[in-house]
Amino acid sequence: MSNPLSDLEKADVYFCIGTNMTECHPVAATRMKKALARGSKLIVADPRYIKLAEMADLYLPLRVGTDVPLLLAMAHVIVRENLIDHKFVEERTTGVDEYIEHVKKFTPEWASEITGVPAKDIEKAAILYGAADKASIYYTLGITEHICGVDNVQSLSNLALLTGHLGREGCGINPMRGQNNIQGAGDAGAAPNVYPGYQAVTKPEIREKFEKLYGRELDPERGITKVTALETSGNGIHAMLIDGENTLVSDPDRVHSEHALNSLDHLVVIDIFLTETAAMADVVLPATSWGETEGTLTNTERRIQRVRAAVTPPGESKPDWEILTMLANAMSIPGFEYDSPKEIFNEMCSVAPIYAGVDWDMVDGGQYQWPIPYKGHPGTPRLHEDGFTNGKAVFKVIGFRDPAETVDETYPVWLTTGRRLQSYHTHTQTGRASGIEYLVPEEYLEVHPDNVKKWGLKDGGWAKVVSRRGEIKIKVKSTSRSPRGTVFASFSFAETPVNILTGSGYDPNTHTAEMKVTVVRVEPL
Amino acid sequence: MVTMQGLRELPLVDSGVKKTRSVCGYCGVGCAVDILSKDDHIIGIQPAMDGPANLGALCVKGQFAYDYVHHPDRLTKPLVRREDGKLHETTWEEAIQVAADGFRNVSQKYGREAIYGVASGRTPTEADYLMQKFIRAGFGTHNIDNCSRA
């Protein structure tokens, strides 16, 4: 997120797109609700009539996968109404002329045809966002889990640049991270393109630095993404070490994932339970859980906080860092002489410039948000206040393209997936919490009442959902939260493996799967 | 049954209840919590009123979904797959040896590019740092990713 969570209480206008905030980031939503109670305005764009939509001043029910046309038309209106922040655009951006010429072609009426959102409402949204002094954008996977995920994000960035809604309190572009330490995993360099602290692996001076630190030659080119690794399992990739991920249930196209993991010569999984993925491993190493482990986490606003052990771990389970240290030592990999997580965190701070100003003892109170470039620096709650890291921000000319799959006679229904408030991800944890079992005992397919009738289904009855990759059996819930022609399910339940259906395509740049759009047919059972 | 109100009023020193400041283990908001434990068991979670991300708020998962920590399904010993095709409990020594030998064999047979690491979005950062270091320092490649793409 460009801005701190405290800014959720400070905007005049909120534009939430592709985020089910009240269910997936409930506490963040609570902070925004305070601002709404004081009179701030909320625009929600989402294919489903989620709880957040109920709270909205303006709801834009766009068809799945049509974010780019909506955002192009909003830019069109902002330009037409001259809601451009000319000073900001001139001082801090490049490429605006070409961008303005581009968006002139895309009227709200054009976008209305594609998105299904009334042109008048697109205009209203653009004016509300563009005319506000402090307007902020919040999004999550509804924006990124598309073959055009990068286009979607850049379209949002264009809007913020055009209106100067960046680098100030109550503004910004704010993706909300879905896992407690997904930010920290990226920060630590657990990615094929960057070393710790987002230092590009392709830069020779960075490579030389890490070659010295790690005592060996390092490849000058990027590695492959997990998506490519699973695609080339058995034909390029032959061994995997997976730490705390239930790949089989969380990833798209389950049949493909299962085949990929089966094709490996050697699979080692570190986890706290025998997940569906761990059950396929050659070696399973038992880790300590949350509540039993000392360490640091970095949250969605880049805040570094300490987690602490409250209870003794069961049996012989060990912290992940200790397991990895043992494994590295057994393979004679140098530089794994650690006795505590403190030593590891401090080493990371010494190699990642964004963490350079802190150490283990300093993050004890959780007051630092990176970048903290040197000791004595207070941290950076808000990004881009004094300028952009790479000089001027660039307007990107983006066009619309269809999702990887579009509805046809065989697969006439849009399926979109997501999460629910009471269950979490692949249910490894929440499935073993007694109260949660009571609240959401099973998965269900949300279908509009008119479709329930038309397709011969029954509320509470069973349906078969078929995609190009497979089929599942699932209970039906009649609800007008789903628009006509679009159904929804979460991927939490292994007994209802929705990810058998997904996996139509990936964003070519990020390799993020298009989880949000799959075409299916729904039949009564 | 102890209610939340009751927990707040509990005289912690005398009751043997220990309070440990931590951060919630679910979404990315990073709500600060106090883990309440007694006799080495977690018995409750309190939102931290001074938590910078949550200011005393907490959701249904963070507040109540913690008993998985003590669930009987927890793995307590390393497992290795033996010739019968099944996973069997073993010692750490053997499990680490089998894990290490497997990576070494694959590296020898197919080259160092044949090994891939997937780091977690749920572990502390130190584990993620070591996962990337294991791949980079161990094999010289960048065949490392985390679970943010799916």
XYZ file of C-alpha atoms in Angstrom:
675
model
C 0.000 0.000 0.000
C 1.261 3.472 -0.816
C -0.470 4.892 2.241
C -0.740 3.792 5.885
C -3.849 2.055 7.241
C -4.513 5.148 9.348
C -5.295 6.958 6.063
C -8.359 4.702 5.785
C -9.938 7.192 8.164
C -8.876 10.278 6.223
C -10.138 10.268 2.630
C -13.099 12.259 1.314
C -13.794 9.662 -1.378
C -12.945 5.949 -1.421
C -12.848 4.024 -4.669
C -12.872 0.311 -3.797
C -12.544 -1.974 -6.795
C -12.115 -5.732 -6.706
C -11.882 -5.796 -2.933
C -14.266 -7.607 -0.623
C -12.850 -5.603 2.242
C -15.474 -6.297 4.906
C -14.907 -10.050 4.556
C -11.215 -10.287 3.660
C -9.735 -7.351 5.584
C -12.481 -6.724 8.136
C -10.455 -4.584 10.507
C -9.261 -2.313 7.691
C -12.907 -1.952 6.649
C -13.772 -0.952 10.211
C -11.434 1.996 9.920
C -12.994 3.093 6.639
C -16.493 2.766 8.143
C -15.519 5.447 10.676
C -14.808 7.878 7.831
C -18.054 6.937 6.074
C -19.955 7.651 9.286
C -18.422 11.138 9.208
C -19.687 11.712 5.662
C -16.943 10.464 3.343
C -18.202 8.940 0.104
C -17.718 5.368 -1.088
C -17.659 4.072 -4.666
C -17.639 0.272 -4.996
C -16.983 -1.549 -8.260
C -17.533 -5.289 -8.007
C -19.443 -7.887 -10.022
C -21.081 -9.156 -6.813
C -23.379 -7.179 -4.546
C -21.059 -7.694 -1.561
C -21.570 -6.154 1.896
C -19.269 -3.310 0.939
C -21.615 -2.519 -1.974
C -24.493 -2.120 0.499
C -22.499 0.630 2.196
C -21.648 2.421 -1.055
C -22.915 5.813 -2.191
C -22.377 4.589 -5.718
C -22.249 0.921 -6.740
C -20.844 -0.069 -10.133
C -21.846 -3.690 -10.887
C -19.358 -4.411 -13.644
C -19.184 -7.733 -15.468
C -16.190 -9.866 -14.433
C -13.005 -8.982 -16.293
C -14.078 -5.544 -17.556
C -12.120 -3.294 -15.192
C -10.034 -1.734 -17.981
C -13.027 -0.364 -19.959
C -14.554 1.034 -16.758
C -11.300 2.795 -15.824
C -10.675 4.049 -19.369
C -14.125 5.650 -19.406
C -13.580 7.189 -15.964
C -10.346 8.725 -17.286
C -12.274 9.951 -20.327
C -14.734 11.802 -18.090
C -11.958 13.219 -15.865
C -10.267 14.639 -18.964
C -13.547 15.919 -20.450
C -14.537 17.642 -17.190
C -10.976 18.943 -16.747
C -10.534 17.431 -13.302
C -6.844 16.986 -14.068
C -4.310 18.089 -11.439
C -2.173 19.991 -13.954
C 0.558 20.943 -11.489
C 1.043 17.346 -10.346
C 0.935 16.016 -13.896
C 3.506 18.534 -15.127
C 5.936 18.214 -12.237
C 5.804 14.501 -11.580
C 4.670 12.578 -14.653
C 5.467 11.946 -18.307
C 3.404 10.727 -21.253
C 0.185 12.560 -20.397
C -0.467 13.914 -23.913
C -0.495 10.504 -25.542
C -2.628 9.163 -22.688
C -5.211 11.956 -23.007
C -5.455 11.379 -26.770
C -5.938 7.658 -26.068
C -8.735 7.986 -23.489
C -10.697 10.439 -25.656
C -11.829 7.432 -27.695
C -13.410 5.622 -24.764
C -16.726 7.156 -23.789
C -18.883 6.036 -20.837
C -21.421 4.804 -23.406
C -18.778 2.547 -24.974
C -17.763 1.228 -21.553
C -21.367 0.719 -20.557
C -21.858 -1.725 -23.429
C -18.957 -3.873 -22.209
C -19.220 -3.534 -18.439
C -22.984 -3.426 -18.049
C -22.641 -0.376 -15.779
C -24.927 2.538 -16.714
C -22.953 5.316 -18.456
C -24.414 7.894 -16.061
C -22.946 6.017 -13.081
C -19.514 5.802 -14.701
C -19.663 9.581 -15.124
C -20.748 10.071 -11.529
C -17.924 7.888 -10.257
C -15.321 9.724 -12.328
C -16.501 13.120 -11.132
C -16.744 12.002 -7.495
C -13.214 10.587 -7.560
C -11.692 13.269 -9.764
C -13.159 16.315 -8.029
C -12.339 15.204 -4.465
C -9.475 16.790 -2.615
C -8.501 13.534 -0.952
C -9.481 10.411 -2.866
C -7.972 6.978 -2.421
C -8.052 3.717 -4.344
C -8.245 0.355 -2.573
C -8.048 -2.947 -4.416
C -7.133 -6.586 -3.941
C -7.139 -9.745 -6.018
C -10.253 -8.720 -7.969
C -7.856 -6.443 -9.847
C -4.754 -8.624 -10.028
C -6.084 -12.154 -10.592
C -6.742 -11.609 -14.287
C -4.752 -12.163 -17.469
C -4.756 -8.344 -17.628
C -3.847 -7.847 -13.933
C -0.975 -5.509 -14.740
C -3.185 -3.528 -17.139
C -5.770 -3.172 -14.380
C -3.220 -1.898 -11.866
C -1.716 0.514 -14.389
C -5.182 1.792 -15.279
C -5.731 2.634 -11.595
C -2.300 4.234 -11.422
C -3.191 6.398 -14.449
C -6.305 7.684 -12.656
C -4.349 8.563 -9.506
C -1.632 10.328 -11.526
C -4.132 12.263 -13.621
C -5.904 13.622 -10.541
C -2.817 13.998 -8.327
C -4.289 11.625 -5.768
C -0.924 10.248 -4.740
C 1.740 11.032 -2.159
C -0.708 12.755 0.159
C -2.750 11.895 3.244
C -6.014 10.113 2.415
C -4.946 9.372 -1.171
C -2.874 6.706 -2.853
C -3.091 3.353 -4.597
C -3.574 0.722 -1.974
C -3.490 -3.004 -2.714
C -4.425 -4.892 0.441
C -2.298 -7.994 1.011
C -4.190 -11.174 1.798
C -1.763 -13.090 3.982
C -0.137 -12.043 7.233
C 3.355 -12.066 5.771
C 3.005 -12.089 2.001
C 4.581 -8.618 2.071
C 7.496 -9.936 4.147
C 8.019 -12.867 1.758
C 8.493 -10.439 -1.128
C 10.624 -8.096 0.989
C 12.901 -11.032 1.883
C 13.579 -11.710 -1.797
C 11.632 -14.961 -2.075
C 10.972 -14.188 -5.744
C 12.674 -15.141 -9.014
C 13.421 -11.559 -10.104
C 14.668 -9.831 -6.947
C 17.114 -10.262 -4.088
C 16.087 -9.167 -0.571
C 14.741 -5.611 -0.616
C 13.522 -5.781 -4.248
C 17.049 -5.470 -5.709
C 16.918 -6.717 -9.302
C 18.788 -9.970 -9.932
C 19.744 -8.684 -13.392
C 21.841 -5.752 -12.085
C 25.557 -6.713 -12.151
C 26.529 -4.614 -9.101
C 23.772 -6.201 -7.017
C 24.769 -9.673 -8.176
C 28.395 -9.051 -7.230
C 27.314 -7.887 -3.772
C 25.352 -11.086 -3.141
C 28.055 -13.288 -4.672
C 30.401 -11.950 -2.012
C 27.800 -12.341 0.737
C 26.718 -15.850 -0.215
C 30.177 -17.029 -1.283
C 29.334 -18.384 -4.740
C 28.567 -17.405 -8.321
C 24.964 -16.406 -8.931
C 23.032 -16.522 -12.191
C 22.775 -13.162 -13.978
C 19.257 -13.952 -15.256
C 15.956 -14.237 -13.429
C 14.679 -17.556 -12.225
C 11.312 -18.951 -13.254
C 8.016 -18.291 -11.477
C 6.158 -20.945 -9.522
C 3.644 -21.153 -12.352
C 6.392 -22.037 -14.836
C 8.004 -24.374 -12.299
C 4.738 -26.348 -11.994
C 4.365 -26.364 -15.790
C 7.878 -27.779 -16.207
C 7.752 -30.290 -13.358
C 9.348 -33.509 -14.559
C 10.761 -31.674 -17.555
C 13.195 -29.129 -16.153
C 12.186 -28.955 -12.497
C 12.693 -32.263 -10.645
C 12.786 -31.344 -6.959
C 10.848 -28.881 -4.836
C 11.036 -27.511 -1.343
C 7.667 -26.057 -0.321
C 7.340 -24.180 2.953
C 3.846 -23.627 4.354
C 1.813 -23.586 1.156
C -1.048 -25.902 0.271
C -0.278 -25.623 -3.427
C -2.653 -28.381 -4.424
C -5.755 -26.642 -3.040
C -4.779 -22.984 -3.463
C -3.500 -23.023 -7.026
C -5.577 -23.011 -10.213
C -6.299 -26.163 -12.200
C -5.919 -28.762 -9.480
C -5.551 -31.707 -11.848
C -2.570 -29.962 -13.444
C -1.035 -29.144 -10.009
C -1.429 -32.739 -8.857
C 0.197 -34.029 -12.022
C 3.036 -31.515 -11.605
C 3.807 -32.519 -8.020
C 3.572 -36.199 -8.965
C 6.130 -35.666 -11.722
C 8.840 -34.572 -9.290
C 11.644 -36.920 -8.250
C 11.821 -35.300 -4.856
C 9.331 -33.190 -2.872
C 10.018 -31.844 0.610
C 7.240 -29.990 2.453
C 7.550 -28.016 5.672
C 4.161 -27.493 7.359
C 2.198 -27.666 10.600
C -0.422 -30.140 9.301
C -0.378 -32.964 6.785
C -2.050 -30.786 4.126
C -3.182 -32.219 0.795
C 0.174 -31.041 -0.577
C 2.271 -32.451 2.295
C 0.574 -35.820 1.803
C 2.254 -36.011 -1.625
C 5.759 -35.320 -0.294
C 8.737 -37.651 0.064
C 9.754 -35.893 3.257
C 7.499 -33.857 5.573
C 9.163 -31.660 8.182
C 6.960 -30.520 11.100
C 7.095 -26.778 11.781
C 6.060 -24.734 14.784
C 2.887 -22.728 14.367
C 1.761 -19.183 14.969
C 1.735 -18.694 18.748
C 4.811 -20.912 19.070
C 7.308 -19.035 16.902
C 9.481 -15.946 17.330
C 9.988 -13.719 14.316
C 8.949 -10.669 12.354
C 6.051 -10.061 9.951
C 5.543 -7.161 7.561
C 1.950 -6.106 7.002
C 0.132 -4.576 4.052
C 1.200 -1.031 5.011
C 4.892 -2.169 5.132
C 4.923 -2.156 8.939
C 7.425 -4.520 10.547
C 6.066 -6.182 13.690
C 7.216 -8.954 15.996
C 5.382 -12.232 16.490
C 6.160 -14.063 19.695
C 5.936 -17.552 21.112
C 3.284 -17.935 23.816
C 3.245 -21.737 24.152
C 5.567 -24.725 23.660
C 5.319 -26.368 20.224
C 3.994 -29.955 20.094
C 6.284 -32.973 19.859
C 9.454 -32.471 17.921
C 8.241 -29.649 15.641
C 10.790 -26.906 15.006
C 10.692 -23.306 13.734
C 11.039 -23.003 9.936
C 14.328 -21.106 10.233
C 15.838 -23.919 12.275
C 14.643 -26.582 9.813
C 16.118 -24.653 6.873
C 19.373 -24.156 8.771
C 19.614 -27.921 9.425
C 18.858 -28.720 5.794
C 21.404 -26.209 4.469
C 24.058 -27.509 6.855
C 23.364 -31.113 5.820
C 24.060 -30.018 2.255
C 27.188 -28.073 3.269
C 25.758 -24.778 1.987
C 27.866 -22.077 3.635
C 26.498 -19.177 5.697
C 23.869 -21.000 7.758
C 25.410 -20.658 11.213
C 22.317 -19.274 12.955
C 21.269 -19.654 16.570
C 18.253 -17.327 16.555
C 15.788 -15.554 14.267
C 17.358 -12.310 15.491
C 20.620 -13.115 13.687
C 18.710 -13.879 10.480
C 16.605 -10.724 10.574
C 19.672 -8.592 11.267
C 21.495 -10.194 8.324
C 18.543 -9.392 6.076
C 18.488 -5.763 7.287
C 22.184 -5.504 6.406
C 21.611 -6.642 2.783
C 18.218 -5.014 2.024
C 18.467 -1.194 1.795
C 14.752 -0.707 2.571
C 15.389 -2.362 5.988
C 18.845 -0.784 6.520
C 17.706 1.554 9.284
C 16.344 -1.095 11.660
C 17.390 -4.231 13.486
C 15.630 -6.883 15.591
C 15.603 -4.815 18.771
C 14.342 -1.689 17.021
C 11.233 -3.336 15.520
C 10.082 -4.561 18.939
C 7.407 -1.848 19.216
C 6.192 -2.168 15.612
C 6.519 1.529 14.783
C 8.590 1.216 11.596
C 7.228 1.129 8.066
C 9.770 0.600 5.292
C 11.672 2.096 3.517
C 13.915 2.889 6.477
C 17.081 3.650 4.480
C 19.480 4.448 7.342
C 19.779 4.333 11.151
C 17.954 7.290 12.626
C 15.411 7.413 9.763
C 11.838 7.410 11.130
C 10.442 5.066 8.457
C 8.005 5.885 5.644
C 4.289 5.538 6.395
C 3.374 7.251 3.110
C 5.166 6.598 -0.183
C 5.828 9.116 -2.982
C 5.375 12.238 -0.818
C 8.453 13.999 -2.131
C 8.789 12.262 -5.473
C 8.947 8.875 -7.149
C 11.917 6.550 -6.732
C 12.480 6.346 -10.478
C 12.030 10.028 -11.289
C 8.808 10.802 -13.117
C 5.803 8.503 -13.131
C 4.745 7.288 -16.565
C 1.201 7.205 -17.946
C 0.624 3.851 -19.597
C -1.560 3.522 -22.662
C -3.760 0.515 -21.985
C -6.288 -1.195 -24.222
C -9.059 -3.654 -23.382
C -8.842 -7.359 -24.069
C -11.253 -10.135 -23.233
C -10.555 -12.586 -20.409
C -8.794 -15.842 -21.367
C -12.235 -17.458 -21.651
C -15.548 -15.871 -22.509
C -19.009 -17.387 -22.196
C -20.380 -19.420 -25.089
C -23.079 -22.041 -25.718
C -21.191 -24.839 -23.959
C -20.022 -22.750 -20.992
C -22.624 -19.978 -20.677
C -21.961 -18.897 -17.062
C -19.215 -16.739 -15.497
C -17.642 -18.216 -12.356
C -15.673 -15.973 -10.038
C -13.935 -17.140 -6.854
C -12.847 -15.547 -3.604
C -12.751 -15.831 0.140
C -15.308 -15.750 2.927
C -15.131 -13.911 6.226
C -15.119 -16.946 8.481
C -12.895 -19.314 6.540
C -9.365 -18.670 5.427
C -7.669 -19.826 2.250
C -7.372 -23.616 2.050
C -8.961 -23.967 5.496
C -5.860 -25.647 6.977
C -6.234 -23.507 10.099
C -9.871 -22.375 10.197
C -11.017 -25.921 9.314
C -9.542 -26.978 12.626
C -11.115 -24.229 14.731
C -14.330 -25.420 16.355
C -16.343 -22.181 16.186
C -15.583 -21.671 12.509
C -16.767 -25.178 11.679
C -20.114 -24.096 13.141
C -20.257 -20.824 11.200
C -19.348 -22.164 7.731
C -19.507 -25.958 7.716
C -19.353 -26.332 3.929
C -18.855 -24.581 0.622
C -21.752 -23.438 -1.553
C -22.293 -21.886 -4.952
C -23.958 -18.482 -4.886
C -26.513 -18.235 -7.705
C -29.008 -15.466 -8.494
C -32.613 -16.561 -7.695
C -33.699 -16.066 -11.329
C -30.891 -18.367 -12.482
C -31.768 -20.946 -9.821
C -35.228 -21.154 -11.360
C -34.104 -20.946 -14.983
C -31.422 -23.615 -14.654
C -33.693 -26.016 -12.765
C -31.703 -25.795 -9.529
C -32.975 -25.832 -5.961
C -31.864 -23.599 -3.109
C -29.923 -25.976 -0.828
C -29.855 -28.663 -3.515
C -26.844 -29.993 -5.380
C -25.406 -28.828 -8.661
C -22.688 -29.960 -11.004
C -20.348 -27.228 -12.220
C -18.300 -28.025 -15.312
C -15.416 -26.076 -16.845
C -12.931 -26.933 -19.605
C -10.622 -28.433 -16.933
C -12.939 -30.474 -14.759
C -16.130 -30.640 -12.746
C -17.215 -30.440 -9.122
C -20.341 -31.151 -7.097
C -21.482 -28.268 -4.907
C -24.522 -27.108 -2.910
C -26.536 -24.215 -4.307
C -27.388 -21.069 -2.405
C -29.899 -18.746 -3.960
C -28.805 -15.144 -3.416
C -29.122 -11.847 -5.198
C -25.537 -11.039 -4.181
C -24.626 -12.841 -7.397
C -25.635 -11.009 -10.576
C -27.601 -12.944 -13.184
C -25.286 -15.119 -15.216
C -22.409 -15.049 -12.724
C -21.870 -17.537 -9.889
C -19.459 -17.426 -6.957
C -17.694 -19.895 -4.670
C -14.685 -19.781 -2.348
C -11.735 -22.160 -2.653
C -11.461 -22.927 1.059
C -12.831 -26.444 1.146
C -10.837 -29.458 -0.012
C -14.129 -31.422 -0.205
C -15.367 -28.884 -2.776
C -12.193 -28.251 -4.781
C -13.268 -25.235 -6.806
C -9.755 -24.948 -8.203
C -10.429 -28.034 -10.309
C -12.394 -25.595 -12.486
C -10.057 -22.570 -12.577
C -6.821 -21.942 -14.464
C -7.932 -20.533 -17.801
C -4.919 -18.238 -18.144
C -2.216 -16.102 -16.552
C -1.067 -12.519 -16.726
C 1.940 -12.696 -19.065
C 3.997 -10.343 -16.867
C 3.266 -11.491 -13.324
C 2.123 -15.076 -13.964
C -0.801 -14.413 -11.660
C -3.650 -16.749 -12.514
C -7.003 -15.510 -13.762
C -8.845 -16.873 -10.715
C -11.562 -14.264 -11.079
C -12.878 -15.405 -14.464
C -13.720 -18.961 -15.475
C -16.534 -19.983 -17.779
C -18.663 -22.906 -16.660
C -21.997 -24.589 -17.066
C -24.190 -25.325 -14.079
C -26.517 -28.344 -14.064
C -28.874 -29.692 -11.408
C -27.899 -32.974 -9.751
C -17.185 -20.344 30.327
C -14.971 -17.288 30.449
C -16.410 -14.342 28.545
C -14.325 -11.607 26.894
C -15.461 -9.213 29.586
C -14.417 -11.766 32.156
C -11.019 -12.179 30.546
C -10.389 -8.467 30.614
C -11.152 -8.335 34.321
C -9.096 -11.390 35.137
C -6.285 -10.652 37.589
C -3.572 -12.035 35.322
C -0.802 -12.319 37.890
C -2.749 -14.536 40.290
C -4.672 -16.589 37.732
C -1.558 -17.969 36.074
C -2.653 -16.523 32.739
C 0.251 -15.310 30.633
C -0.132 -12.467 28.127
C 2.114 -12.485 25.046
C 2.063 -9.599 22.576
C 1.980 -10.826 18.986
C 0.381 -10.180 15.594
C -2.624 -12.021 14.126
C -1.834 -14.930 11.817
C -4.475 -14.404 9.126
C -4.767 -11.535 6.618
C -2.251 -8.805 5.790
C -3.692 -6.050 7.992
C -1.388 -7.073 10.843
C -3.629 -6.607 13.875
C -1.645 -6.636 17.115
C -3.021 -9.124 19.650
C -2.292 -10.394 23.117
C -2.232 -14.176 23.271
C -3.612 -15.367 26.604
C -2.183 -18.705 27.689
C -2.410 -20.875 30.749
C -0.633 -24.159 31.482
C 1.042 -23.913 28.071
C -2.308 -23.685 26.247
C -3.735 -20.721 24.371
C -7.022 -19.897 26.075
C -7.942 -16.641 24.380
C -6.946 -13.746 22.171
C -7.349 -10.085 23.023
C -7.040 -7.304 20.469
C -4.285 -4.884 21.440
C -5.845 -1.512 22.135
C -2.539 0.122 21.150
C -1.993 -2.022 18.025
C -0.970 0.462 15.318
C -2.883 -1.314 12.525
C -6.040 -2.263 14.420
C -6.438 0.133 17.392
C -8.201 -2.519 19.454
C -10.332 -4.048 16.690
C -10.201 -7.714 15.667
C -12.277 -9.915 13.313
C -13.945 -13.284 13.841
C -10.920 -15.233 12.581
C -8.333 -13.372 14.627
C -10.448 -13.429 17.752
C -11.666 -17.007 17.750
C -9.917 -19.210 15.176
C -6.831 -20.089 17.206
C -7.554 -23.583 18.517
C -5.970 -25.162 15.417
C -2.676 -24.562 17.242
C -3.495 -27.340 19.724
C -5.344 -29.581 17.248
C -4.501 -33.313 17.438
C -3.744 -33.286 13.674
C -0.601 -31.234 14.263
C 2.534 -32.884 12.918
C 4.834 -33.779 15.792
C 7.511 -35.850 14.069
C 9.227 -35.752 10.682
C 7.824 -38.139 8.062
C 9.590 -39.953 5.214
C 8.089 -42.027 2.418
C 9.361 -45.579 2.579
C 9.361 -48.434 0.069
C 5.740 -49.315 0.880
C 4.819 -45.945 -0.611
C 3.568 -44.584 2.703
C 4.773 -41.800 4.982
C 6.324 -43.028 8.231
C 7.443 -41.154 11.333
C 11.160 -40.904 11.740
C 13.963 -38.982 13.464
C 15.016 -35.476 12.471
C 18.432 -36.867 11.616
C 17.072 -39.299 9.040
C 14.487 -36.893 7.613
C 17.029 -34.114 7.044
C 19.433 -36.653 5.521
C 16.802 -37.984 3.093
C 15.710 -34.440 2.205
C 19.306 -33.302 1.609
C 20.264 -36.445 -0.357
C 17.240 -35.983 -2.611
C 18.209 -32.421 -3.522
C 21.845 -33.461 -4.013
C 20.867 -36.374 -6.278
C 18.540 -34.258 -8.408
C 21.199 -31.569 -8.716
C 23.761 -34.147 -9.871
C 21.410 -35.889 -12.271
C 19.630 -32.911 -13.863
C 21.719 -29.859 -12.898
C 21.334 -27.202 -10.247
C 18.466 -25.508 -12.175
C 16.248 -28.527 -11.481
C 15.578 -27.498 -7.879
C 12.775 -25.107 -6.963
C 11.783 -23.391 -3.712
C 8.352 -22.059 -2.704
C 8.444 -19.753 0.325
C 5.443 -19.018 2.503
C 3.318 -15.939 2.975
C 2.442 -17.232 6.430
C 5.820 -17.852 8.049
C 7.880 -15.094 9.636
C 10.182 -13.152 7.298
C 13.241 -14.976 8.635
C 11.982 -18.236 7.072
C 11.402 -16.488 3.736
C 14.876 -14.988 3.843
C 16.393 -18.404 4.490
C 14.313 -20.035 1.735
C 15.739 -17.636 -0.861
C 19.221 -17.984 0.613
C 18.928 -21.787 0.505
C 18.198 -21.662 -3.233
C 20.618 -18.851 -4.121
C 23.560 -19.854 -1.908
C 22.893 -23.550 -2.466
C 22.349 -23.690 -6.222
C 23.253 -20.269 -7.605
C 19.851 -19.894 -9.317
C 16.841 -17.673 -8.653
C 14.394 -20.569 -8.755
C 12.485 -19.267 -5.769
C 8.982 -17.851 -5.428
C 6.302 -17.327 -2.801
C 2.578 -17.914 -2.773
C 1.544 -14.437 -3.941
C 0.665 -15.424 -7.505
C -2.288 -17.621 -6.638
